[in-house]
Amino acid sequence: MAEQGFTPPTSEWYRPSADMIKGANVPDYDAVYDLARQDPEAFWVKRADELDWYQKWDQVLDDSNKPFYKWFVGGKTNMALNALDRHVTTWRRNKLAIIWEGEDGEKITLSYWRLWQETNKFANVLRSMGVKKGDRVTIYMGRVPEIAIAMLACAKIGAPHSVVYGGFSEQALASRIDDAQSKVLITCDGAWLRGKIVPLKDTVDEAVTRSPVVETVIVVKRTGQEINMQAGRDYWYHDLMALPIAKPQADTEVMDAEDPLFILYTSGTTGKPKGVLHTHGGYQVYTATTLKWVFDIKEEDRWWCAADPGWITGHSYIVYAPLILGATSIIYEGAPTYPYPDRWWQIVADYGVTILYTAPTAIRGLMRFGEAWPARHDLSSLRLLGTVGEPINPEAWRWYHRVIGEERCPIIDTWWQTETGGFMITPLPSVDLKPGSATRPFPGIEVDIVDDDGAPVGTNEDGNLVIKNPWPSMIRTVYGDDDRFISQYWEKYRDQGWYLAGDTARRDEDGYLWVIGRNDDVLKVSGYRLGTAEVESGLVSHSAVAESAVIGVPDELRGNKIFAYCILVEGVDGSDVLEAELKAHIRHEVGPIAVPAQIEFVDNLPKTRSGKIMRRVLKAKALGQPLGDLSTLED
Ligand code: WT7
């Protein structure tokens, strides 16, 4: 069942200007798509040849052990080679790699040369602390330049990073540290958000108590408030970076194309988060190609992906792909509405941002404040706008197009996932658009919409979105759990060998794709991905709750909001006080994004005879819709 209200296909077309098409990196989508389809391996070799390799591959694709595909087998490379090392030997050393603005107005710029040096210094620090190739390092930071430095330094020394989003609670952090078994954790004293300090280090202290595998904590000073520093465990980043060991040159570890670059945890259908594994070789090729073609990156662009580096969007398109392309990437630390709702538009004007990439929930949030805020700023530098994270409703699309893009900028609606590593269904700037449709697959990608047996569904009919062929940045496994990797993504269409995305989609009469929403127990709230099971296990970890079920219901601003149903333990009665207490509990156990909008206390939950909660029934009831087929209902 889809989590999002479906907007029917429209025949409202937006066509790019002749100049846009003529000047685009890829002016003819159909031609390139056909080329890639005829010979995918030759197509990806061309893309891989644009990058530097210590040694080229012997085999482009090894599919002898499906679904454990391998790309560029035998190739030797390192993300840091392409993102940094290769630029500093050219004039690009003087180009800005990162422009950073703090919420408090502080500004930092890093040239490629400077970013390379800082990365080398930190790589030396990590090495001196005993971090070796293959060791996992957890990163739990705010949106500061040092998060990019930390990620790149890990890549450079071959230590896979696991970035945990700074909005997660200590429990979520602890379970991710545990799963990755990281001995080293990099954090900040705090982060600025809406004028207040998010106390990251306090959360780390609690998480490390719960997950004692951590031996060393490195702390970047950002906010300067008093924090606990435990002698022998906690070190200030700036102290370490001032040591003689922190030389500005460091060797880059020669990595196999298939060696892990990072683990990134995401929500699945069970309570335990999945560690999605990406590797050095294919991930570089795919993310760099997609960014260059989809957002048409040119040397002079100022690219702003307004996501958090802690999500895949930030990994692929704030840090890695822009740097591989030698682009200038903008990072803003704080809230879009701080101190006023025009902060983003101010940033666009101040830095001459040419391409802005954000999420529907942010657009809807800013739309609420009206057109006067953007109208105060010169947005004429913008030439392309992008969106990701959930379906964009046509009203938000049109507002973004008209008010922010001044009817000049195509809206690039990119569908993809943590697991896919990069954009999968997306227009290129030369493609005609329809508001709310992510249009067509990227060249080299074959998608289809099929029923439960794998038969293609008809035009404008709902079905399961599948990807029919392997691609270079595909998830390699769930860290430490190959079985889960298979059962989650490959079991359903095992005979056909297709990847199951977990989304419901449609294809309209023009062949345009419309992603409607998740069809598994995954929720999208403000573009964030959450498992129903994560919220449910958070609720039952409270002593008053015996059992719980949560569902997502459509919400104008957030896409979906969470409704929770709880059966209380014997002798406890539901009350407003208890509801507030449970919300605070979830905030603490899972994180602020998981807090239910509403908690209802009930005597029982609709279940199948085998004991599975029928969330579909709860949802139909919450929306006042017909309950559907109840034949499997137990009671
Ligand atoms: C899920 C993946 C990949 C970056 C952020 C999300 C939904 C993502 C779109 C879009 C409709 C979208 C899907 C997908 N989604 N982009 N353009 N249109 N839905 O990554 O957290 O791994 O979530 O986000 O439901 O399966 P993620």
PDB file of C-alpha atoms in Angstrom, residues 18 24 60 131 159 173 232 267 273 276 300 306 341 348 369 405 418 434 478 491 509 520 578-579 592 622:
ATOM      1  CA  ALA A  18      16.414  25.581 -26.976  1.00  0.00           C
ATOM      2  CA  ALA A  24      23.532  20.641 -21.976  1.00  0.00           C
ATOM      3  CA  VAL A  60      33.865  -4.788 -16.314  1.00  0.00           C
ATOM      4  CA  VAL A 131      43.224   3.064  12.130  1.00  0.00           C
ATOM      5  CA  ALA A 159      38.842   2.749   6.413  1.00  0.00           C
ATOM      6  CA  LEU A 173      23.836   5.734  17.309  1.00  0.00           C
ATOM      7  CA  GLY A 232      42.415   8.767  27.453  1.00  0.00           C
ATOM      8  CA  SER A 267      15.604   1.733   7.631  1.00  0.00           C
ATOM      9  CA  PRO A 273      18.756  -0.825  10.574  1.00  0.00           C
ATOM     10  CA  VAL A 276      24.093  -0.536   3.047  1.00  0.00           C
ATOM     11  CA  GLU A 300      31.838  27.484 -13.428  1.00  0.00           C
ATOM     12  CA  ALA A 306      20.976  21.270   0.653  1.00  0.00           C
ATOM     13  CA  PRO A 341      12.423  32.342   6.093  1.00  0.00           C
ATOM     14  CA  VAL A 348      21.639  31.643  -3.317  1.00  0.00           C
ATOM     15  CA  PHE A 369       5.919  31.739   4.146  1.00  0.00           C
ATOM     16  CA  GLY A 405      13.185  29.115 -10.823  1.00  0.00           C
ATOM     17  CA  THR A 418      20.429   4.698  -0.295  1.00  0.00           C
ATOM     18  CA  LYS A 434       5.546  16.857 -16.141  1.00  0.00           C
ATOM     19  CA  VAL A 478      23.866  -5.482   3.892  1.00  0.00           C
ATOM     20  CA  GLU A 491      14.032 -12.920  -3.250  1.00  0.00           C
ATOM     21  CA  GLU A 509       0.639   6.821 -21.733  1.00  0.00           C
ATOM     22  CA  ASP A 520       6.507  -2.040   2.459  1.00  0.00           C
ATOM     23  CA  LEU A 578       1.125   9.401  29.001  1.00  0.00           C
ATOM     24  CA  GLU A 579       0.870  10.397  25.338  1.00  0.00           C
ATOM     25  CA  PRO A 592      12.889  13.683  16.717  1.00  0.00           C
ATOM     26  CA  ALA A 622      -7.605   6.368  10.010  1.00  0.00           C
TER      27      ALA A 622
END
